[in-house]
mmCIF file of C-alpha atoms in Angstrom:
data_model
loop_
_atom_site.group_PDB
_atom_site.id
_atom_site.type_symbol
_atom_site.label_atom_id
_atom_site.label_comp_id
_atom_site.label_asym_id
_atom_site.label_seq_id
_atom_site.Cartn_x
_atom_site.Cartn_y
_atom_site.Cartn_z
ATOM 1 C CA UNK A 1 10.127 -50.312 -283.626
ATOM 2 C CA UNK A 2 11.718 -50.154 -280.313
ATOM 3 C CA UNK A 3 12.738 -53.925 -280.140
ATOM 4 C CA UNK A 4 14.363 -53.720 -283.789
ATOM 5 C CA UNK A 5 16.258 -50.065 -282.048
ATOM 6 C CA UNK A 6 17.260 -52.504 -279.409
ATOM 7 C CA UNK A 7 18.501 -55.157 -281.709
ATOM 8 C CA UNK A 8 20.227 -52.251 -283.720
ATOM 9 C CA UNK A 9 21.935 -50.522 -280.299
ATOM 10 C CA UNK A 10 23.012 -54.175 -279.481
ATOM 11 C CA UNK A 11 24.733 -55.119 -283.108
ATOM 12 C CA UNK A 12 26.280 -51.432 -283.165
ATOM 13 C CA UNK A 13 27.729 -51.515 -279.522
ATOM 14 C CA UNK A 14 27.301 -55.082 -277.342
ATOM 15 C CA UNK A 15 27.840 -57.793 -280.610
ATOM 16 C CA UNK A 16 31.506 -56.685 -281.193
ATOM 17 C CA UNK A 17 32.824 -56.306 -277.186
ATOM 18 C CA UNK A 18 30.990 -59.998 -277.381
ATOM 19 C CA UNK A 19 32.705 -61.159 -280.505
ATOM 20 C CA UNK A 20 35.994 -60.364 -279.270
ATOM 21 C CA UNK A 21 35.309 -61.621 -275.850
ATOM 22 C CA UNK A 22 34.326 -65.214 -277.174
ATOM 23 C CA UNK A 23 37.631 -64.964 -279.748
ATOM 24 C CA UNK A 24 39.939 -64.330 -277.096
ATOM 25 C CA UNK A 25 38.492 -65.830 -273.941
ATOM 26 C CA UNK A 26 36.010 -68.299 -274.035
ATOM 27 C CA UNK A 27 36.571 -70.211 -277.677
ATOM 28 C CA UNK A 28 40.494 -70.419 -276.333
ATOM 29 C CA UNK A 29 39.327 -71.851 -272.945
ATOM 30 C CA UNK A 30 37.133 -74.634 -273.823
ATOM 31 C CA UNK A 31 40.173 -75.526 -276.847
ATOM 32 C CA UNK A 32 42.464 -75.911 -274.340
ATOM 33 C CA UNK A 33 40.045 -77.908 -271.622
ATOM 34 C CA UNK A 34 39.512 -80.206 -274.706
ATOM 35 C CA UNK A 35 43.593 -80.300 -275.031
ATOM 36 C CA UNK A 36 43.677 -81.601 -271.841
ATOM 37 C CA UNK A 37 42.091 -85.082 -272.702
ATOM 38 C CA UNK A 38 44.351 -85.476 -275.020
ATOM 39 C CA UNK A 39 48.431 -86.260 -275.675
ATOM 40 C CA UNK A 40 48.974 -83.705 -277.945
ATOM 41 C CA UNK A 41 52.610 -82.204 -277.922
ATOM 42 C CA UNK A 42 51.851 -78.996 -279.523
ATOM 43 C CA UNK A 43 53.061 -79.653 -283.449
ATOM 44 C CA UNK A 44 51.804 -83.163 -284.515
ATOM 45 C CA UNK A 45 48.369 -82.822 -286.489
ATOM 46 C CA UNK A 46 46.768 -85.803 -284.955
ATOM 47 C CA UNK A 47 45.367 -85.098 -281.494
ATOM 48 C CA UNK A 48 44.874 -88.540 -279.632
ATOM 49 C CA UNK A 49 42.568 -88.952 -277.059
ATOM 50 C CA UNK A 50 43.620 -90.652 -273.626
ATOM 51 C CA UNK A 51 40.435 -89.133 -271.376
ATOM 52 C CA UNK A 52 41.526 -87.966 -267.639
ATOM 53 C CA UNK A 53 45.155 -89.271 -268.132
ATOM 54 C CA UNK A 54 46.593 -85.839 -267.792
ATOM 55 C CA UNK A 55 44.924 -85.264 -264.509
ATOM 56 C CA UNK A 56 46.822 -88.258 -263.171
ATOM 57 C CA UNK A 57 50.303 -87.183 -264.563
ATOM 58 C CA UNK A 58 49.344 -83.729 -262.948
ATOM 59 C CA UNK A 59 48.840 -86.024 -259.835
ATOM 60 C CA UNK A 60 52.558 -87.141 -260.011
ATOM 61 C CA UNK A 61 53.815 -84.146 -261.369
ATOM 62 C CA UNK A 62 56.074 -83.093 -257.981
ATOM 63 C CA UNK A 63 57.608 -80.170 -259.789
ATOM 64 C CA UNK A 64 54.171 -78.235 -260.278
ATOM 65 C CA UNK A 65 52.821 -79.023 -256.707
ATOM 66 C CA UNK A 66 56.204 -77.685 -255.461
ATOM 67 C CA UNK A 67 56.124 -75.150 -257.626
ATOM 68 C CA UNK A 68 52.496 -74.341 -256.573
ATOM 69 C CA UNK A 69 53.120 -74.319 -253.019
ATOM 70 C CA UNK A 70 56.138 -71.751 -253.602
ATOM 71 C CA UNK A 71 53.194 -69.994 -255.466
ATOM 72 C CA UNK A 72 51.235 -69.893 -252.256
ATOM 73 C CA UNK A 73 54.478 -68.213 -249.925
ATOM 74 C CA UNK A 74 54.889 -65.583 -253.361
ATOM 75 C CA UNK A 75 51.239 -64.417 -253.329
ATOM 76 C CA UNK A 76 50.703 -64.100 -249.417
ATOM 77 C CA UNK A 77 53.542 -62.042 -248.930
ATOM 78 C CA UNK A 78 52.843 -59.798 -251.750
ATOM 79 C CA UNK A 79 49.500 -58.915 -251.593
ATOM 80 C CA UNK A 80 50.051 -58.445 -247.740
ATOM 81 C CA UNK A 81 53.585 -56.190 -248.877
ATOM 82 C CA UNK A 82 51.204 -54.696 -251.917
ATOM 83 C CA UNK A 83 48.418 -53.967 -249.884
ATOM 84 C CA UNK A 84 49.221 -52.703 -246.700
ATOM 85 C CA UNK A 85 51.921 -50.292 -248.579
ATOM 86 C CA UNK A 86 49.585 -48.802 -251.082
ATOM 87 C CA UNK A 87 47.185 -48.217 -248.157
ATOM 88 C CA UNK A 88 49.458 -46.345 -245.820
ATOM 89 C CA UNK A 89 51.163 -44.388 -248.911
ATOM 90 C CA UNK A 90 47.507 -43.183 -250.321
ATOM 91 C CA UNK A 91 46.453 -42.432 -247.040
ATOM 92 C CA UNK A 92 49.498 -40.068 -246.990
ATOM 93 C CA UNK A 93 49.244 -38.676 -250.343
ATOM 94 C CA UNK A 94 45.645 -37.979 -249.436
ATOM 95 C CA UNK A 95 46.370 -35.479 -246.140
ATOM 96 C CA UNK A 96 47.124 -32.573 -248.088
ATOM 97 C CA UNK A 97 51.312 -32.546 -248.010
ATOM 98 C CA UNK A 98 53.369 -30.873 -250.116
ATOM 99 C CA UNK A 99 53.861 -32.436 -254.148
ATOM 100 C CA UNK A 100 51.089 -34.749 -253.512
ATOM 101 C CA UNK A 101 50.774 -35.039 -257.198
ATOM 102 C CA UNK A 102 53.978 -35.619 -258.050
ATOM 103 C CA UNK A 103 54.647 -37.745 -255.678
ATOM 104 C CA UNK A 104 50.973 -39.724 -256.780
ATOM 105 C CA UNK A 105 52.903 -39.659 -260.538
ATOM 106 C CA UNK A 106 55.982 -40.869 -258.963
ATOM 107 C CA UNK A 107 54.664 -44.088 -257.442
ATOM 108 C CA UNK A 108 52.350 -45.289 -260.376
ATOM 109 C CA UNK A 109 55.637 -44.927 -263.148
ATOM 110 C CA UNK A 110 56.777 -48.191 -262.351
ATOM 111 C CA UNK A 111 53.269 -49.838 -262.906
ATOM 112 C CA UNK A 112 53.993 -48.391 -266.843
ATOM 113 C CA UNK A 113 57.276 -50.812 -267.130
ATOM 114 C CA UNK A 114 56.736 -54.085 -269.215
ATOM 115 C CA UNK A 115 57.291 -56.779 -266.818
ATOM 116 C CA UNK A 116 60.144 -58.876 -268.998
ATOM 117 C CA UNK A 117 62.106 -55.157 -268.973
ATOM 118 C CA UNK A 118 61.143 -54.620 -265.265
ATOM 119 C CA UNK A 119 62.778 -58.165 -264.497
ATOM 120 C CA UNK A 120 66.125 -57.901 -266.874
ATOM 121 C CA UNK A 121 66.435 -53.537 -264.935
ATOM 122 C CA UNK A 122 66.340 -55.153 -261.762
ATOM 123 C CA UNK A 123 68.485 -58.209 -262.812
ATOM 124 C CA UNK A 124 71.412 -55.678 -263.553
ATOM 125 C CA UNK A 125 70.273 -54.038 -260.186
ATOM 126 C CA UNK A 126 71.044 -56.865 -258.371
ATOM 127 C CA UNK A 127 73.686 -58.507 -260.516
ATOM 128 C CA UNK A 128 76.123 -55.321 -260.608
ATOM 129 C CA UNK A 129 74.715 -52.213 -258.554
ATOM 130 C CA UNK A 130 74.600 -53.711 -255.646
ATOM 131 C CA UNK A 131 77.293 -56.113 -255.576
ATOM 132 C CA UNK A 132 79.312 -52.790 -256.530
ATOM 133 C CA UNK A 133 77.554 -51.246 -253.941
ATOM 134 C CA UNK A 134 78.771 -54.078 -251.195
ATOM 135 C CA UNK A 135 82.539 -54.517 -252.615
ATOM 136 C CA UNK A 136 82.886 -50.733 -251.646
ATOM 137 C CA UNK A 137 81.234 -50.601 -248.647
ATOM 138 C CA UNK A 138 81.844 -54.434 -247.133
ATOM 139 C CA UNK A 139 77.611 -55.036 -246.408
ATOM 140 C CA UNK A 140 77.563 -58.316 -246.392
ATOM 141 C CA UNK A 141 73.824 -58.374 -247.594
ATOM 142 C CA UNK A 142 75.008 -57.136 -250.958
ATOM 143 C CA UNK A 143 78.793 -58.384 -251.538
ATOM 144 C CA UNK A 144 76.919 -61.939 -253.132
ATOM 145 C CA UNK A 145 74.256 -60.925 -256.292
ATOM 146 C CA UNK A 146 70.652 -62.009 -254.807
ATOM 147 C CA UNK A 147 70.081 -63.898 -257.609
ATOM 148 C CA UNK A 148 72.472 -66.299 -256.430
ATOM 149 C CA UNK A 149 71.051 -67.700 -253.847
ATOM 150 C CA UNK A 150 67.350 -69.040 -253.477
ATOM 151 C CA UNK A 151 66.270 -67.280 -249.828
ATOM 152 C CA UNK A 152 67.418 -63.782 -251.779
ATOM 153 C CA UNK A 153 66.450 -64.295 -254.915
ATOM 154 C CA UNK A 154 62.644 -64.877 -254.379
ATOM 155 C CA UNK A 155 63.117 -61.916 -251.825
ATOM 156 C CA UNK A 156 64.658 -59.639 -255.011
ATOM 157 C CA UNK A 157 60.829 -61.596 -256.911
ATOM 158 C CA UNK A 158 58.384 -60.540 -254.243
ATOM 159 C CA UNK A 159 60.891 -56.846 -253.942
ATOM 160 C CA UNK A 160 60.336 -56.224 -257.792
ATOM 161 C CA UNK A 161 56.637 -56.986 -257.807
ATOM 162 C CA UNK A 162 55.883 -55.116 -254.901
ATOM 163 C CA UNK A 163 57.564 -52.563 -256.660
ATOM 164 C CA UNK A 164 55.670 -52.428 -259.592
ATOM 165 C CA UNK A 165 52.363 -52.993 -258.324
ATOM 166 C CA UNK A 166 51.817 -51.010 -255.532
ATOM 167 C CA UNK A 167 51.811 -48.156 -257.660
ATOM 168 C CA UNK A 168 48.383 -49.032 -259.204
ATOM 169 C CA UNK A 169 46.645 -50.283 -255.938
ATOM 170 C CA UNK A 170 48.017 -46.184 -254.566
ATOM 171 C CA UNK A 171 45.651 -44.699 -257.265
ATOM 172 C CA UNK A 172 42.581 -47.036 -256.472
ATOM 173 C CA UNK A 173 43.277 -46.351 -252.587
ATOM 174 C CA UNK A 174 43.895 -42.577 -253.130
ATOM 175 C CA UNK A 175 40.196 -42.776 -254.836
ATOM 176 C CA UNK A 176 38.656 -44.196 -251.829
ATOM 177 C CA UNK A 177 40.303 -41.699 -250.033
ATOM 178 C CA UNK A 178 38.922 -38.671 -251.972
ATOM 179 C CA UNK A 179 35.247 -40.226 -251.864
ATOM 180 C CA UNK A 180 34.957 -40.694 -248.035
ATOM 181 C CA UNK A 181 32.780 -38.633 -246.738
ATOM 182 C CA UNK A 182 33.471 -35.318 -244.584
ATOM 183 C CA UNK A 183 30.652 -35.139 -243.125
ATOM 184 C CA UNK A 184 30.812 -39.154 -241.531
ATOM 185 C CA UNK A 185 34.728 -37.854 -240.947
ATOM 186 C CA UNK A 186 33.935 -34.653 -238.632
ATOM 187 C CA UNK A 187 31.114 -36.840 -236.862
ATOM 188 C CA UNK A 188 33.469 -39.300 -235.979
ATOM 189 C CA UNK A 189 35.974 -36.602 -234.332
ATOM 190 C CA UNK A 190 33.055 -34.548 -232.604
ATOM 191 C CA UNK A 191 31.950 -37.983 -231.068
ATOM 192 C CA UNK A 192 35.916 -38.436 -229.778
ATOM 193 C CA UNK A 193 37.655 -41.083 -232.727
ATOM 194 C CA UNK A 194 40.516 -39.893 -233.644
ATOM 195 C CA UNK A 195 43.546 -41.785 -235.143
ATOM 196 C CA UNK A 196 43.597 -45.377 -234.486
ATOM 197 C CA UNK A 197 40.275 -45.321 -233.371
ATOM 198 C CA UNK A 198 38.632 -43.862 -236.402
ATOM 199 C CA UNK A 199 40.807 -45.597 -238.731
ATOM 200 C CA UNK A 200 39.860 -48.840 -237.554
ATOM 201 C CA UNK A 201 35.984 -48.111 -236.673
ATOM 202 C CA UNK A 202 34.919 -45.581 -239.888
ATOM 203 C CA UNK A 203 37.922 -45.221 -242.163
ATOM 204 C CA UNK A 204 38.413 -49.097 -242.672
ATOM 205 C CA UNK A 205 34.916 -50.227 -243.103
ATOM 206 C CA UNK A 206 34.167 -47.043 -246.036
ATOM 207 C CA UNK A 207 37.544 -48.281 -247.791
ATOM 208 C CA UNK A 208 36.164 -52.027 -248.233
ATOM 209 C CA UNK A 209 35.008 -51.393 -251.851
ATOM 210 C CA UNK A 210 38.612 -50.234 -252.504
ATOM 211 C CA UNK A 211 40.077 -52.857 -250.798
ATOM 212 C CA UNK A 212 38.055 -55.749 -252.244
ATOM 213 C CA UNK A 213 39.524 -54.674 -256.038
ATOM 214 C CA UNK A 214 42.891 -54.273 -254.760
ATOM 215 C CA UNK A 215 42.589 -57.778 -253.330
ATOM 216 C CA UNK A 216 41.382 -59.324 -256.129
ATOM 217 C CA UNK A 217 43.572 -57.248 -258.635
ATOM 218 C CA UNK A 218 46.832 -58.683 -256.881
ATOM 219 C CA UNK A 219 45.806 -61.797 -256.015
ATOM 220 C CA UNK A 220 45.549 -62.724 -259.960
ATOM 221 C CA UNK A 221 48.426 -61.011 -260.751
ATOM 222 C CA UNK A 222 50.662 -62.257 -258.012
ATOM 223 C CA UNK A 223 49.210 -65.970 -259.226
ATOM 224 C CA UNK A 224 49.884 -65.650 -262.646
ATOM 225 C CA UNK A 225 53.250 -63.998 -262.582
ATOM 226 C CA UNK A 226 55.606 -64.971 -265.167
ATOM 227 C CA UNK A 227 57.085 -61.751 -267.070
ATOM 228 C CA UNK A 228 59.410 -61.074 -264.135
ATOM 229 C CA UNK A 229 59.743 -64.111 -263.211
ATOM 230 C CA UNK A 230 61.017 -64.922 -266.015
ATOM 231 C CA UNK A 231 63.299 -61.659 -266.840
ATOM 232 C CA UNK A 232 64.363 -61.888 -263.205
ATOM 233 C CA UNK A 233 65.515 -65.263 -261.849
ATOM 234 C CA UNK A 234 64.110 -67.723 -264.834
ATOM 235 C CA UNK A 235 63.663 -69.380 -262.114
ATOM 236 C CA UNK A 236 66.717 -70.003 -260.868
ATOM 237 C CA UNK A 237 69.356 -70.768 -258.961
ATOM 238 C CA UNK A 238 68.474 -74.428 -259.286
ATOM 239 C CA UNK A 239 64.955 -73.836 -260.142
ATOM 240 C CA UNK A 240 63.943 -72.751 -256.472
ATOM 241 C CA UNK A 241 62.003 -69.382 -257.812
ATOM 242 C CA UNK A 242 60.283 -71.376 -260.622
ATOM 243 C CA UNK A 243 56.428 -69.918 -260.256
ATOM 244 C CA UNK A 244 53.482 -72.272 -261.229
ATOM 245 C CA UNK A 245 52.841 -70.508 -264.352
ATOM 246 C CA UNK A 246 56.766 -70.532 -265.608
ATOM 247 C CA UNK A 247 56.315 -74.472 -264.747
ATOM 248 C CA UNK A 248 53.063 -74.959 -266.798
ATOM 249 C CA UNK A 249 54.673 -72.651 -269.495
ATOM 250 C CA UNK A 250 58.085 -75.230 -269.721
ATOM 251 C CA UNK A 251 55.570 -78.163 -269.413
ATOM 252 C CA UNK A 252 53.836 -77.269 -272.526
ATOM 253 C CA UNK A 253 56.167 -75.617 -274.702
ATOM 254 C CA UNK A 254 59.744 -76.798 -273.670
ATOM 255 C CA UNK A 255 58.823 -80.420 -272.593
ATOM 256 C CA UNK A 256 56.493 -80.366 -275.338
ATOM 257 C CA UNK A 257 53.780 -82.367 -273.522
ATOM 258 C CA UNK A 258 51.019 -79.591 -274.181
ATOM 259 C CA UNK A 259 48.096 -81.946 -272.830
ATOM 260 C CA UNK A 260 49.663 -82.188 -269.516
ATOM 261 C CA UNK A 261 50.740 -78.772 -269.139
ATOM 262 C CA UNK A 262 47.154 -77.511 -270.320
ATOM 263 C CA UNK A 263 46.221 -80.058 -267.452
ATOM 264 C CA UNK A 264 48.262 -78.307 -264.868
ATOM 265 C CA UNK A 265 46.944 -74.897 -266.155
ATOM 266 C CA UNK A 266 43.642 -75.843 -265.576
ATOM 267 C CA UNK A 267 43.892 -76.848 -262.201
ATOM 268 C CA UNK A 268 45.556 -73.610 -261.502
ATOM 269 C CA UNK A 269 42.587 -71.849 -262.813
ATOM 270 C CA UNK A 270 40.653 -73.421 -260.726
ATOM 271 C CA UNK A 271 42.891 -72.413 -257.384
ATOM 272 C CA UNK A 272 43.018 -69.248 -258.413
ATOM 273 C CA UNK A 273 39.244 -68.655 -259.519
ATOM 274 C CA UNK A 274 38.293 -70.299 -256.344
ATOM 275 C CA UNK A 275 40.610 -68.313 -254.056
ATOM 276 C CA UNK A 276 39.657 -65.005 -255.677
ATOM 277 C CA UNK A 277 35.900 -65.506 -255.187
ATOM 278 C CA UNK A 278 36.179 -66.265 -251.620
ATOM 279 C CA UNK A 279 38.247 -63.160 -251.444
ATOM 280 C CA UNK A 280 35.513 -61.248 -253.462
ATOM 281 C CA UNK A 281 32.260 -62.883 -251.500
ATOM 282 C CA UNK A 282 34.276 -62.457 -247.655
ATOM 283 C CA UNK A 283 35.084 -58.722 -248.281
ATOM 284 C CA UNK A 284 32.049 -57.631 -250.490
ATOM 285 C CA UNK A 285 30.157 -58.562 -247.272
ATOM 286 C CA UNK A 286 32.666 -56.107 -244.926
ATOM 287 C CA UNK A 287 31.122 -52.961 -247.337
ATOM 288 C CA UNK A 288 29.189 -50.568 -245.964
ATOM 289 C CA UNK A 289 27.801 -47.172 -247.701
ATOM 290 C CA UNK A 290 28.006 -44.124 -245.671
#
């Protein structure tokens, strides 16, 4: 009786979360793997096989490693930006001050904005506000759109994005906050830390578990961007803000060569996956419980 409950409790509440899970995820995944040993372009019926062929186009394929590499410079300087932002603004919004809440609302509004509307709000922003902005005031940082020239437009990328995501990472942080523990807090300041001190020696090590999901959580996103980058630069001017997964998008779809650009996507899979579970095993192992 209790094994055919089980079986019952499974079917009713696990077998559709699975269902959906091998629809959307896995079944998709192993497709496209298989797509990648062969030369389909996306619309013929016939699906010829040519083995580990894409692989070595990927090999050749300057574009995506230059692309990739400008991947690399995007991600480090916005989960660093991300990161280190969120942290200092939850640790503010977590002292007590005045609108707290509001201010808490505030931040996380932007994390609500589609990323291809995000890109095209900012676009204008840069485009017309602040040129405006520099014709009637002579700065010379805004007198030129930012989207005109490579250095400032993946500046006005890694701006937007820090924009919108830091938002999110403030609510996780503000919940590590509100769970440290007063007790470990006064112990610290009867036994003389106080502010650098303790925030390097207790604060830090309790806020690991938060820190470890905001990690991870911008790491992927930062890797995979492509709504804003889109919206924003499309990766122009000249193709210098191109991301990896705009490239792997035109490779398959506008090129049309869908084997080679599921190729490239699976190799950035694989960076990613790999980077994000060092990240994962390296700062699960800073935790500590208080």
């Amino acid at each position: 009786m209790k094994s055919t409950k089980r079986v019952k409790d499974f079917c009713m509440f696990g077998l559709p979360g699975m269902i959906c899970f091998f629809s959307v995820v896995i079944i998709p995944f192993v497709y496209g793997v298989y797509l990648t040993l062969t030369d389909w372009d996306g619309v013929a019926e016939t699906k010829k096989f040519i083995g580990l062929r894409n692989f070595g186009g990927v090999m050749q394929d300057r574009e995506f490693w230059t692309s990739l590499i400008l991947t690399f410079e995007y991600v480090i300087v916005v989960v660093l930006l991300v990161n280190v932002l969120a942290f200092a603004i939850a640790y503010l919004l977590t002292r007590g001050i005045k609108g707290q809440n509001f201010f808490r609302a505030g931040f996380f509004t932007p994390n609500l904005i589609g990323g291809i509307v995000l890109g095209y709000i900012w676009q204008f922003v840069f485009s017309r506000a602040f040129v405006n902005i520099g014709e009637s005031t002579g700065w010379g940082l805004f007198e030129i759109s930012w989207l005109s020239t490579p250095g400032k437009a993946f500046a006005a990328l890694v701006l937007v994005t820090v924009w919108q995501l830091s938002g999110y990472m403030i609510l996780i942080y503000i919940a590590g906050f509100m769970g440290l523990s007063e007790d470990v807090m006064e112990a610290a300041s009867i036994d003389g830390a106080s502010g650098w001190k303790q925030m390097v020696h207790i604060i830090m090590p309790l806020m690991m578990s938060s820190i470890t999901i905001c990690l991870f959580l911008t790491l992927s996103r930062a890797f995979m961007v492509y709504d804003v980058n889109l919206s924003l630069t499309a990766g122009g001017p000249y193709g210098t803000t191109q991301m990896a997964a705009m490239h792997v998008y035109e490779k398959a779809f506008t090129s049309r060569k869908y084997g080679l650009g599921q190729a490239e996507a699976f190799i950035l899979f694989i960076v990613v996956a790999c980077i994000s579970g060092l990240q994962v095993y390296f700062t699960k192992k800073q935790e500590v419980e208080a």
